[in-house]
Short mmCIF file of N, CA and C in Angstrom, two decimals:
data_model
loop_
_atom_site.label_atom_id
_atom_site.label_comp_id
_atom_site.label_asym_id
_atom_site.label_seq_id
_atom_site.Cartn_x
_atom_site.Cartn_y
_atom_site.Cartn_z
N UNK A 1 -75.39 11.01 27.38
CA UNK A 1 -75.19 9.89 28.06
C UNK A 1 -76.44 8.69 28.02
N UNK A 2 -75.74 7.44 28.65
CA UNK A 2 -76.49 7.02 28.37
C UNK A 2 -77.13 6.01 29.47
N UNK A 3 -78.18 5.75 29.78
CA UNK A 3 -78.21 5.18 31.12
C UNK A 3 -78.08 3.99 31.00
N UNK A 4 -78.51 3.31 30.50
CA UNK A 4 -77.99 1.54 30.63
C UNK A 4 -77.37 1.14 29.41
N UNK A 5 -76.84 -0.68 29.30
CA UNK A 5 -76.26 -0.94 28.66
C UNK A 5 -76.72 -2.27 28.36
N UNK A 6 -78.14 -2.74 28.48
CA UNK A 6 -78.44 -3.83 28.49
C UNK A 6 -77.49 -4.98 29.87
N UNK A 7 -77.40 -4.06 30.31
CA UNK A 7 -77.15 -5.27 32.40
C UNK A 7 -77.74 -6.08 32.68
N UNK A 8 -78.03 -7.04 32.80
CA UNK A 8 -78.87 -7.99 33.47
C UNK A 8 -78.45 -9.00 33.98
N UNK A 9 -78.05 -9.25 35.56
CA UNK A 9 -77.86 -9.74 36.23
C UNK A 9 -77.03 -11.64 36.13
N UNK A 10 -76.62 -11.82 35.30
CA UNK A 10 -76.78 -13.04 34.67
C UNK A 10 -76.76 -13.88 33.86
N UNK A 11 -77.05 -12.54 32.32
CA UNK A 11 -77.18 -12.02 31.14
C UNK A 11 -76.10 -11.48 30.42
N UNK A 12 -75.97 -11.64 29.88
CA UNK A 12 -74.47 -10.80 28.82
C UNK A 12 -75.27 -9.27 28.74
N UNK A 13 -74.03 -8.24 28.35
CA UNK A 13 -74.97 -7.14 28.23
C UNK A 13 -75.55 -6.98 26.34
N UNK A 14 -76.07 -6.07 26.23
CA UNK A 14 -76.95 -6.06 24.90
C UNK A 14 -76.86 -5.09 23.99
N UNK A 15 -76.45 -4.26 23.11
CA UNK A 15 -76.25 -3.93 22.07
C UNK A 15 -76.35 -3.80 20.47
N UNK A 16 -76.39 -2.55 19.97
CA UNK A 16 -76.86 -3.73 18.34
C UNK A 16 -75.63 -2.08 17.57
N UNK A 17 -75.24 -2.45 16.36
CA UNK A 17 -74.21 -2.46 15.64
C UNK A 17 -74.43 -1.25 15.49
N UNK A 18 -75.61 -0.55 15.60
CA UNK A 18 -75.86 1.08 15.47
C UNK A 18 -75.12 2.14 16.00
N UNK A 19 -75.37 1.03 17.56
CA UNK A 19 -74.80 2.15 19.25
C UNK A 19 -73.20 1.90 18.73
N UNK A 20 -72.85 0.72 18.71
CA UNK A 20 -71.59 0.36 18.27
C UNK A 20 -70.52 1.42 17.55
N UNK A 21 -71.19 1.31 16.28
CA UNK A 21 -70.34 2.73 15.15
C UNK A 21 -70.90 4.01 15.92
N UNK A 22 -71.75 4.32 16.09
CA UNK A 22 -71.29 5.34 16.13
C UNK A 22 -72.21 6.56 17.47
N UNK A 23 -72.33 5.74 18.24
CA UNK A 23 -72.57 6.11 20.30
C UNK A 23 -71.79 6.72 20.53
N UNK A 24 -72.33 7.36 21.86
CA UNK A 24 -71.23 9.02 22.04
C UNK A 24 -70.05 8.18 22.83
N UNK A 25 -69.57 9.07 23.77
CA UNK A 25 -67.90 9.28 24.77
C UNK A 25 -68.39 7.53 25.47
N UNK A 26 -69.56 7.38 26.10
CA UNK A 26 -70.05 6.47 27.37
C UNK A 26 -69.98 5.38 26.12
N UNK A 27 -70.84 5.47 25.51
CA UNK A 27 -71.46 3.52 24.34
C UNK A 27 -70.46 3.35 23.86
N UNK A 28 -69.23 4.21 23.35
CA UNK A 28 -67.68 3.84 22.99
C UNK A 28 -67.01 2.98 24.19
N UNK A 29 -66.79 3.41 25.28
CA UNK A 29 -66.08 3.10 26.46
C UNK A 29 -66.68 2.32 26.66
N UNK A 30 -68.13 1.68 27.06
CA UNK A 30 -68.04 0.19 27.72
C UNK A 30 -67.92 -0.48 27.30
N UNK A 31 -68.61 -0.26 25.50
CA UNK A 31 -68.90 -1.52 24.45
C UNK A 31 -67.24 -1.29 23.99
N UNK A 32 -66.22 -0.78 23.84
CA UNK A 32 -64.78 -1.70 23.74
C UNK A 32 -64.69 -2.02 25.35
N UNK A 33 -65.11 -1.94 26.09
CA UNK A 33 -64.50 -3.02 27.07
C UNK A 33 -65.06 -3.88 26.91
N UNK A 34 -65.96 -4.10 27.14
CA UNK A 34 -67.08 -5.65 26.93
C UNK A 34 -66.39 -6.66 25.59
N UNK A 35 -65.81 -5.04 24.18
CA UNK A 35 -65.27 -6.87 23.72
C UNK A 35 -64.11 -6.65 24.08
N UNK A 36 -63.47 -6.22 24.87
CA UNK A 36 -62.19 -6.57 25.64
C UNK A 36 -62.31 -7.97 26.19
N UNK A 37 -63.64 -8.19 26.72
CA UNK A 37 -64.24 -8.83 28.55
C UNK A 37 -64.30 -9.95 26.94
N UNK A 38 -64.93 -9.95 26.22
CA UNK A 38 -65.76 -11.27 25.29
C UNK A 38 -63.94 -11.54 25.25
N UNK A 39 -63.72 -10.86 24.23
CA UNK A 39 -62.50 -11.53 23.22
C UNK A 39 -61.62 -12.41 24.68
N UNK A 40 -61.14 -11.89 25.71
CA UNK A 40 -60.64 -12.60 26.82
C UNK A 40 -60.94 -13.78 27.27
N UNK A 41 -62.15 -14.02 27.34
CA UNK A 41 -62.78 -14.88 27.43
C UNK A 41 -62.31 -16.30 26.79
N UNK A 42 -63.00 -15.46 25.21
CA UNK A 42 -63.08 -16.49 24.60
C UNK A 42 -62.16 -17.28 24.64
N UNK A 43 -60.07 -16.16 24.76
CA UNK A 43 -58.48 -16.60 24.90
C UNK A 43 -59.06 -17.93 26.07
N UNK A 44 -59.87 -18.15 27.09
CA UNK A 44 -59.69 -18.47 28.30
C UNK A 44 -60.69 -20.03 28.28
N UNK A 45 -61.60 -20.15 27.18
CA UNK A 45 -62.40 -20.74 26.93
C UNK A 45 -61.55 -21.76 26.40
N UNK A 46 -62.25 -23.33 27.19
CA UNK A 46 -62.31 -24.52 27.28
C UNK A 46 -60.45 -25.15 26.87
N UNK A 47 -59.65 -24.53 28.07
CA UNK A 47 -58.45 -24.71 28.23
C UNK A 47 -58.73 -25.73 29.72
N UNK A 48 -57.81 -26.37 29.40
CA UNK A 48 -58.01 -27.34 30.85
C UNK A 48 -56.64 -27.29 31.81
N UNK A 49 -56.40 -27.75 32.84
CA UNK A 49 -55.67 -27.38 33.88
C UNK A 49 -54.40 -27.40 32.68
N UNK A 50 -53.62 -28.09 32.32
CA UNK A 50 -52.44 -28.16 32.08
C UNK A 50 -51.97 -26.98 31.07
N UNK A 51 -52.89 -25.90 30.56
CA UNK A 51 -53.05 -25.15 29.47
C UNK A 51 -53.25 -23.82 30.51
N UNK A 52 -53.92 -23.90 31.52
CA UNK A 52 -54.23 -22.62 32.49
C UNK A 52 -52.96 -22.64 32.79
N UNK A 53 -51.94 -23.36 33.53
CA UNK A 53 -50.62 -23.06 33.92
C UNK A 53 -49.65 -23.14 32.74
N UNK A 54 -49.19 -23.09 31.72
CA UNK A 54 -48.33 -22.90 30.87
C UNK A 54 -48.16 -21.65 30.93
N UNK A 55 -46.52 -21.42 31.15
CA UNK A 55 -45.48 -20.29 30.59
C UNK A 55 -45.47 -19.83 29.30
N UNK A 56 -45.57 -19.16 28.97
CA UNK A 56 -44.07 -18.64 27.61
C UNK A 56 -42.25 -18.46 28.49
N UNK A 57 -41.11 -18.61 28.32
CA UNK A 57 -40.16 -18.16 28.79
C UNK A 57 -40.14 -18.59 30.46
N UNK A 58 -39.75 -17.56 30.59
CA UNK A 58 -39.36 -17.30 32.26
C UNK A 58 -40.82 -16.56 32.94
N UNK A 59 -41.18 -15.31 31.95
CA UNK A 59 -42.61 -14.94 32.71
C UNK A 59 -43.49 -15.95 33.36
N UNK A 60 -44.17 -15.30 34.83
CA UNK A 60 -44.93 -16.50 35.18
C UNK A 60 -46.30 -16.01 35.03
N UNK A 61 -46.33 -15.21 33.74
CA UNK A 61 -47.71 -15.32 33.60
C UNK A 61 -48.65 -16.36 32.84
N UNK A 62 -49.99 -16.78 33.50
CA UNK A 62 -50.42 -18.11 32.81
C UNK A 62 -51.95 -17.61 33.01
N UNK A 63 -52.30 -18.45 31.52
CA UNK A 63 -54.01 -18.17 31.44
C UNK A 63 -54.53 -18.12 32.89
N UNK A 64 -54.28 -18.81 33.75
CA UNK A 64 -55.04 -19.44 34.88
C UNK A 64 -54.70 -17.57 36.05
N UNK A 65 -53.62 -17.28 35.91
CA UNK A 65 -52.89 -15.94 36.38
C UNK A 65 -53.85 -15.14 35.73
N UNK A 66 -53.81 -14.73 34.25
CA UNK A 66 -54.69 -13.89 34.13
C UNK A 66 -56.14 -13.89 34.69
N UNK A 67 -56.86 -15.05 34.80
CA UNK A 67 -58.07 -14.95 35.38
C UNK A 67 -58.37 -14.53 35.91
N UNK A 68 -57.39 -15.03 37.82
CA UNK A 68 -57.42 -14.05 38.72
C UNK A 68 -56.80 -13.28 38.93
N UNK A 69 -55.85 -12.59 37.73
CA UNK A 69 -56.01 -11.34 38.36
C UNK A 69 -56.85 -10.41 37.35
N UNK A 70 -57.31 -10.72 36.80
CA UNK A 70 -58.37 -9.72 36.12
C UNK A 70 -59.94 -9.47 36.77
N UNK A 71 -59.76 -10.66 37.21
CA UNK A 71 -61.02 -10.48 38.14
C UNK A 71 -60.60 -9.56 39.85
N UNK A 72 -59.38 -9.77 39.84
CA UNK A 72 -59.36 -9.34 41.14
C UNK A 72 -59.01 -7.37 40.65
N UNK A 73 -58.75 -7.16 38.98
CA UNK A 73 -58.81 -5.40 38.77
C UNK A 73 -60.07 -5.40 39.19
N UNK A 74 -61.12 -6.19 38.22
CA UNK A 74 -62.36 -5.42 38.71
C UNK A 74 -62.92 -5.45 39.76
N UNK A 75 -62.74 -6.25 41.13
CA UNK A 75 -63.22 -5.64 41.47
C UNK A 75 -62.37 -4.84 42.99
N UNK A 76 -61.45 -4.67 42.44
CA UNK A 76 -60.82 -2.81 43.10
C UNK A 76 -60.79 -2.12 42.19
N UNK A 77 -61.20 -1.95 41.05
CA UNK A 77 -61.89 -1.23 40.37
C UNK A 77 -63.48 -0.68 40.70
N UNK A 78 -64.19 -1.25 40.47
CA UNK A 78 -65.44 -1.07 40.44
C UNK A 78 -66.43 -1.59 42.00
N UNK A 79 -65.77 -2.35 42.32
CA UNK A 79 -66.02 -2.43 43.77
C UNK A 79 -65.62 -1.17 44.58
N UNK A 80 -64.38 -1.70 45.13
CA UNK A 80 -64.23 -0.87 46.28
C UNK A 80 -64.22 0.60 45.85
N UNK A 81 -63.12 0.82 44.05
CA UNK A 81 -62.94 2.30 44.27
C UNK A 81 -64.22 3.14 43.30
N UNK A 82 -65.19 2.84 42.50
CA UNK A 82 -66.46 3.16 41.98
C UNK A 82 -67.56 2.99 42.96
N UNK A 83 -66.93 1.67 43.29
CA UNK A 83 -68.78 1.73 44.43
C UNK A 83 -68.49 1.99 45.91
N UNK A 84 -67.52 1.73 46.30
CA UNK A 84 -67.38 2.10 48.11
C UNK A 84 -67.80 0.21 48.27
N UNK A 85 -67.79 -0.29 48.01
CA UNK A 85 -67.90 -1.93 48.19
C UNK A 85 -66.89 -3.07 48.44
N UNK A 86 -66.90 -3.37 49.47
CA UNK A 86 -65.95 -4.89 50.38
C UNK A 86 -65.24 -5.50 48.31
N UNK A 87 -64.92 -6.24 48.96
CA UNK A 87 -63.68 -7.12 47.68
C UNK A 87 -64.90 -8.17 48.40
N UNK A 88 -64.54 -8.86 47.45
CA UNK A 88 -66.15 -10.63 47.60
C UNK A 88 -64.45 -11.72 47.61
N UNK A 89 -64.78 -12.95 48.66
CA UNK A 89 -63.90 -13.74 48.06
C UNK A 89 -63.46 -13.87 47.07
N UNK A 90 -62.12 -14.24 46.78
CA UNK A 90 -61.29 -14.41 47.35
C UNK A 90 -60.08 -12.91 47.68
N UNK A 91 -60.77 -11.96 47.51
CA UNK A 91 -59.84 -10.99 47.39
C UNK A 91 -60.33 -9.81 48.91
N UNK A 92 -60.84 -10.42 49.22
CA UNK A 92 -61.28 -10.28 50.90
C UNK A 92 -60.35 -10.05 51.81
N UNK A 93 -59.73 -10.73 51.74
CA UNK A 93 -58.17 -11.12 52.68
C UNK A 93 -57.01 -10.78 52.33
N UNK A 94 -56.71 -10.27 51.03
CA UNK A 94 -55.51 -9.93 49.82
C UNK A 94 -55.31 -8.61 50.80
N UNK A 95 -53.90 -8.06 50.76
CA UNK A 95 -53.82 -6.98 50.56
C UNK A 95 -53.07 -6.66 49.77
N UNK A 96 -52.94 -5.10 49.32
CA UNK A 96 -52.42 -4.46 47.80
C UNK A 96 -50.87 -5.02 48.12
N UNK A 97 -50.74 -3.75 49.00
CA UNK A 97 -49.63 -3.76 49.05
C UNK A 97 -48.18 -5.43 49.07
N UNK A 98 -49.11 -5.56 49.93
CA UNK A 98 -48.43 -7.64 49.90
C UNK A 98 -48.55 -8.55 48.99
N UNK A 99 -49.55 -8.60 47.90
CA UNK A 99 -50.15 -9.87 47.36
C UNK A 99 -50.47 -8.81 46.20
N UNK A 100 -50.20 -7.77 45.58
CA UNK A 100 -50.61 -7.45 44.25
C UNK A 100 -49.81 -8.24 43.20
N UNK A 101 -48.72 -7.91 43.65
CA UNK A 101 -47.73 -8.95 42.20
C UNK A 101 -47.20 -9.79 42.16
N UNK A 102 -47.27 -10.78 43.22
CA UNK A 102 -47.57 -12.15 43.59
C UNK A 102 -48.45 -13.41 43.17
N UNK A 103 -49.67 -13.01 43.96
CA UNK A 103 -50.87 -13.06 43.96
C UNK A 103 -51.65 -14.83 43.63
N UNK A 104 -51.54 -13.81 42.37
CA UNK A 104 -52.30 -14.60 40.87
C UNK A 104 -51.80 -15.52 40.73
N UNK A 105 -50.34 -14.95 40.34
CA UNK A 105 -49.93 -15.86 39.84
C UNK A 105 -49.49 -17.13 39.78
N UNK A 106 -49.04 -16.89 41.63
CA UNK A 106 -48.79 -18.46 41.97
C UNK A 106 -49.84 -19.42 42.63
N UNK A 107 -51.06 -18.86 42.46
CA UNK A 107 -52.26 -19.44 43.55
C UNK A 107 -53.29 -19.74 42.05
N UNK A 108 -53.02 -19.18 40.86
CA UNK A 108 -53.98 -19.99 39.95
C UNK A 108 -53.90 -21.73 39.90
N UNK A 109 -52.72 -22.22 40.29
CA UNK A 109 -52.48 -23.40 39.65
C UNK A 109 -53.35 -24.26 40.76
N UNK A 110 -53.99 -24.04 41.89
CA UNK A 110 -54.56 -24.41 43.58
C UNK A 110 -56.03 -24.42 42.80
N UNK A 111 -57.01 -23.77 41.17
CA UNK A 111 -57.89 -24.10 41.04
C UNK A 111 -57.96 -24.56 40.32
N UNK A 112 -59.80 -25.40 39.62
CA UNK A 112 -59.80 -26.16 37.83
C UNK A 112 -59.42 -24.74 37.55
N UNK A 113 -60.01 -25.00 36.29
CA UNK A 113 -60.06 -24.17 34.76
C UNK A 113 -61.55 -23.63 35.14
N UNK A 114 -62.48 -24.56 35.39
CA UNK A 114 -63.70 -23.58 35.90
C UNK A 114 -63.78 -22.82 36.87
N UNK A 115 -63.20 -23.54 37.89
CA UNK A 115 -63.59 -22.40 39.00
C UNK A 115 -62.94 -21.17 38.74
N UNK A 116 -61.26 -20.94 38.43
CA UNK A 116 -61.07 -19.94 37.57
C UNK A 116 -61.79 -18.96 36.48
N UNK A 117 -62.36 -19.64 35.44
CA UNK A 117 -63.39 -18.82 34.94
C UNK A 117 -64.72 -18.61 35.35
N UNK A 118 -65.15 -18.90 36.59
CA UNK A 118 -66.25 -18.52 36.87
C UNK A 118 -66.08 -17.33 38.04
N UNK A 119 -65.11 -17.56 38.82
CA UNK A 119 -64.21 -16.57 39.46
C UNK A 119 -64.71 -14.88 38.55
N UNK A 120 -63.75 -15.15 37.33
CA UNK A 120 -63.93 -14.05 37.09
C UNK A 120 -64.95 -13.34 36.52
N UNK A 121 -66.00 -14.23 36.03
CA UNK A 121 -66.98 -13.94 35.43
C UNK A 121 -68.29 -13.65 36.35
N UNK A 122 -68.04 -14.03 37.87
CA UNK A 122 -68.50 -13.50 39.14
C UNK A 122 -68.54 -12.02 38.90
N UNK A 123 -66.95 -11.56 39.11
CA UNK A 123 -66.53 -10.35 39.14
C UNK A 123 -67.08 -9.15 37.96
N UNK A 124 -66.76 -10.14 36.93
CA UNK A 124 -67.29 -9.04 35.86
C UNK A 124 -68.38 -8.59 36.13
N UNK A 125 -69.73 -9.43 36.56
CA UNK A 125 -71.10 -9.45 36.38
C UNK A 125 -71.70 -8.21 37.41
N UNK A 126 -70.56 -8.64 39.14
CA UNK A 126 -71.12 -7.33 39.65
C UNK A 126 -69.81 -5.75 39.19
N UNK A 127 -68.98 -5.71 38.28
CA UNK A 127 -68.32 -4.95 37.70
C UNK A 127 -69.79 -4.37 37.00
N UNK A 128 -70.15 -5.12 36.22
CA UNK A 128 -72.05 -4.56 35.30
C UNK A 128 -72.85 -3.72 36.09
N UNK A 129 -73.27 -4.55 37.05
CA UNK A 129 -73.85 -4.35 38.20
C UNK A 129 -73.13 -2.48 38.72
N UNK A 130 -72.30 -2.52 39.19
CA UNK A 130 -71.60 -0.88 39.81
C UNK A 130 -71.68 -0.07 38.73
N UNK A 131 -71.35 -0.38 37.13
CA UNK A 131 -71.50 0.86 36.24
C UNK A 131 -72.96 0.62 36.33
N UNK A 132 -73.62 0.07 36.32
CA UNK A 132 -75.22 0.55 35.96
C UNK A 132 -75.49 1.28 36.91
N UNK A 133 -75.53 1.24 38.91
CA UNK A 133 -75.31 1.64 39.64
C UNK A 133 -75.15 3.31 39.23
N UNK A 134 -73.42 3.53 38.66
CA UNK A 134 -72.95 5.06 38.63
C UNK A 134 -73.46 5.25 38.13
N UNK A 135 -74.23 4.93 36.34
CA UNK A 135 -74.33 5.79 35.29
C UNK A 135 -75.78 6.56 36.36
N UNK A 136 -76.41 5.80 37.24
CA UNK A 136 -77.95 6.27 38.16
C UNK A 136 -77.96 7.98 38.62
N UNK A 137 -76.10 8.00 38.77
CA UNK A 137 -75.81 9.08 39.83
C UNK A 137 -75.27 9.90 38.86
N UNK A 138 -74.94 9.53 37.62
CA UNK A 138 -74.26 11.19 37.12
C UNK A 138 -73.23 10.70 35.70
N UNK A 139 -72.18 11.16 35.15
CA UNK A 139 -71.95 10.85 33.93
C UNK A 139 -69.80 10.74 33.78
N UNK A 140 -69.35 10.68 32.66
CA UNK A 140 -68.54 10.03 32.81
C UNK A 140 -67.48 11.21 34.01
N UNK A 141 -67.82 12.36 33.97
CA UNK A 141 -67.11 13.19 35.35
C UNK A 141 -67.23 12.86 36.48
N UNK A 142 -68.39 11.88 37.02
CA UNK A 142 -67.76 11.90 38.31
C UNK A 142 -66.87 10.53 39.00
N UNK A 143 -66.63 11.17 40.02
CA UNK A 143 -65.66 10.73 40.89
C UNK A 143 -65.70 10.06 41.97
N UNK A 144 -64.40 8.77 41.53
CA UNK A 144 -64.68 7.50 42.49
C UNK A 144 -64.21 7.64 43.97
N UNK A 145 -63.86 6.89 44.95
CA UNK A 145 -63.84 7.45 46.41
C UNK A 145 -62.51 7.66 46.15
N UNK A 146 -61.53 7.18 45.68
CA UNK A 146 -60.63 8.03 45.65
C UNK A 146 -59.90 9.50 44.71
N UNK A 147 -60.85 10.06 43.80
CA UNK A 147 -60.68 11.41 42.94
C UNK A 147 -60.34 10.72 41.33
N UNK A 148 -60.64 9.60 41.17
CA UNK A 148 -60.34 9.37 39.70
C UNK A 148 -61.88 9.58 39.29
N UNK A 149 -62.03 10.18 38.15
CA UNK A 149 -63.31 9.62 37.35
C UNK A 149 -63.69 8.85 36.71
N UNK A 150 -64.47 8.87 36.74
CA UNK A 150 -65.49 7.43 36.00
C UNK A 150 -64.61 7.08 34.63
N UNK A 151 -64.47 8.57 33.57
CA UNK A 151 -63.60 8.43 31.99
C UNK A 151 -62.38 7.86 32.60
N UNK A 152 -61.05 7.87 33.25
CA UNK A 152 -60.28 7.57 33.51
C UNK A 152 -60.81 6.38 34.17
N UNK A 153 -61.88 5.51 34.63
CA UNK A 153 -61.33 4.20 35.34
C UNK A 153 -61.68 3.09 34.29
N UNK A 154 -62.42 3.94 33.25
CA UNK A 154 -62.40 3.16 32.14
C UNK A 154 -61.67 2.61 31.40
N UNK A 155 -60.84 4.15 31.73
CA UNK A 155 -59.89 4.19 30.20
C UNK A 155 -58.92 3.20 30.74
N UNK A 156 -58.96 2.99 32.12
CA UNK A 156 -57.69 2.07 32.70
C UNK A 156 -58.08 0.86 32.52
N UNK A 157 -59.14 0.41 33.22
CA UNK A 157 -60.11 -1.10 32.38
C UNK A 157 -59.36 -1.49 30.84
N UNK A 158 -59.79 -0.58 29.84
CA UNK A 158 -59.75 -1.12 28.42
C UNK A 158 -58.10 -1.22 28.81
N UNK A 159 -57.39 -0.53 28.77
CA UNK A 159 -55.86 -0.38 29.07
C UNK A 159 -55.11 -2.18 29.50
N UNK A 160 -56.05 -1.84 30.84
CA UNK A 160 -55.51 -3.58 30.99
C UNK A 160 -56.15 -5.07 30.56
N UNK A 161 -57.57 -4.65 29.76
CA UNK A 161 -57.67 -5.63 29.13
C UNK A 161 -56.78 -5.91 27.95
N UNK A 162 -56.90 -4.74 27.42
CA UNK A 162 -56.20 -4.52 26.35
C UNK A 162 -54.64 -5.30 25.96
N UNK A 163 -53.87 -5.06 26.88
CA UNK A 163 -52.39 -5.77 27.22
C UNK A 163 -52.23 -7.03 28.16
N UNK A 164 -53.56 -7.40 28.39
CA UNK A 164 -53.43 -8.77 28.53
C UNK A 164 -54.60 -9.72 28.27
N UNK A 165 -55.36 -8.87 27.07
CA UNK A 165 -55.68 -10.41 26.20
C UNK A 165 -54.78 -10.74 25.15
N UNK A 166 -53.43 -10.14 25.68
CA UNK A 166 -52.58 -10.23 23.96
C UNK A 166 -51.67 -11.32 24.92
N UNK A 167 -51.23 -11.17 26.36
CA UNK A 167 -50.88 -11.84 27.07
C UNK A 167 -51.37 -13.24 26.92
N UNK A 168 -52.70 -13.05 26.53
CA UNK A 168 -53.60 -14.56 26.28
C UNK A 168 -53.64 -15.10 25.24
N UNK A 169 -53.61 -14.15 24.57
CA UNK A 169 -53.58 -14.88 22.97
C UNK A 169 -52.22 -15.21 22.81
N UNK A 170 -51.22 -14.59 22.98
CA UNK A 170 -49.96 -15.35 22.58
C UNK A 170 -49.87 -17.07 23.63
N UNK A 171 -50.43 -16.73 25.02
CA UNK A 171 -50.23 -18.24 25.65
C UNK A 171 -51.42 -18.68 24.90
N UNK A 172 -52.68 -18.86 24.43
CA UNK A 172 -53.46 -19.85 24.37
C UNK A 172 -52.88 -20.05 22.89
N UNK A 173 -51.96 -19.48 22.09
CA UNK A 173 -51.05 -20.23 20.84
C UNK A 173 -50.47 -20.75 21.30
N UNK A 174 -49.69 -20.84 22.21
CA UNK A 174 -49.26 -21.91 22.65
C UNK A 174 -49.30 -23.12 23.31
N UNK A 175 -50.51 -23.31 24.16
CA UNK A 175 -51.03 -24.42 24.83
C UNK A 175 -51.77 -24.90 23.57
N UNK A 176 -52.50 -24.62 22.50
CA UNK A 176 -53.36 -25.69 21.07
C UNK A 176 -52.83 -25.09 19.56
N UNK A 177 -52.68 -23.53 19.71
CA UNK A 177 -52.40 -23.39 18.47
C UNK A 177 -53.48 -22.68 18.09
N UNK A 178 -54.68 -22.46 19.31
CA UNK A 178 -55.57 -21.51 18.42
C UNK A 178 -55.04 -19.96 18.61
N UNK A 179 -55.51 -19.21 17.53
CA UNK A 179 -55.49 -17.68 16.90
C UNK A 179 -56.51 -16.81 16.60
N UNK A 180 -56.82 -15.49 16.75
CA UNK A 180 -58.03 -15.03 16.49
C UNK A 180 -58.38 -13.78 16.74
N UNK A 181 -58.04 -12.71 16.15
CA UNK A 181 -58.49 -11.17 16.81
C UNK A 181 -59.95 -11.34 17.65
N UNK A 182 -60.88 -11.86 17.54
CA UNK A 182 -62.14 -11.91 17.84
C UNK A 182 -63.05 -12.49 18.03
N UNK A 183 -63.33 -13.19 19.73
CA UNK A 183 -64.55 -14.20 18.97
C UNK A 183 -65.73 -14.56 18.25
N UNK A 184 -65.80 -15.93 18.29
CA UNK A 184 -66.83 -16.15 16.80
C UNK A 184 -68.14 -15.44 17.11
N UNK A 185 -68.42 -14.91 16.42
CA UNK A 185 -70.16 -14.57 16.85
C UNK A 185 -71.26 -15.33 17.30
N UNK A 186 -70.55 -16.50 17.70
CA UNK A 186 -71.92 -18.10 18.82
C UNK A 186 -71.34 -17.83 19.65
N UNK A 187 -70.19 -17.16 20.15
CA UNK A 187 -69.22 -17.42 21.24
C UNK A 187 -70.48 -16.65 22.44
N UNK A 188 -70.00 -17.58 23.83
CA UNK A 188 -71.47 -16.81 24.74
C UNK A 188 -70.84 -15.52 25.42
N UNK A 189 -71.91 -14.51 25.74
CA UNK A 189 -70.49 -13.57 26.30
C UNK A 189 -70.51 -13.99 28.29
N UNK A 190 -70.44 -13.75 28.84
CA UNK A 190 -69.80 -14.30 30.55
C UNK A 190 -70.78 -13.55 30.34
#
């Protein structure tokens, strides 16, 4: 098991190509999650308010809504489930049963693009801190407060990002024609 991923508050994660190509199960899971986060951040970068609220067809999904939704998912999985901590604002006043399906999509247009990106980035940094704490207690088989293994939690997060990065890819192309599979090497890691 690897005990650290180079997560320093306010700094991007650090890893090398050897770790990426030949890492153990933990390296593979965390680097895959980080690659998905990076690609998602790139899809949402430099998009103005009109682009953040653009939809495809009848779907309520927007780039702004995706940023809010994934920030809430980060909080749900890494703060609530893994660390047993309270949600940060604005998630601390929401109800999962009442608000889960619509809140992010309905309220994203009320926020500026910079505020949406900052909310998501803050949630990601908090998640990295919680994950680093978890590694100090054990490996992938440790369980969350509701009985989910850390392995399952990471797999769920990778799935969540893979699905929503695909949505973001389509939305971004609709906004300004930008396409691509991965962020450029000089794109800053959030």
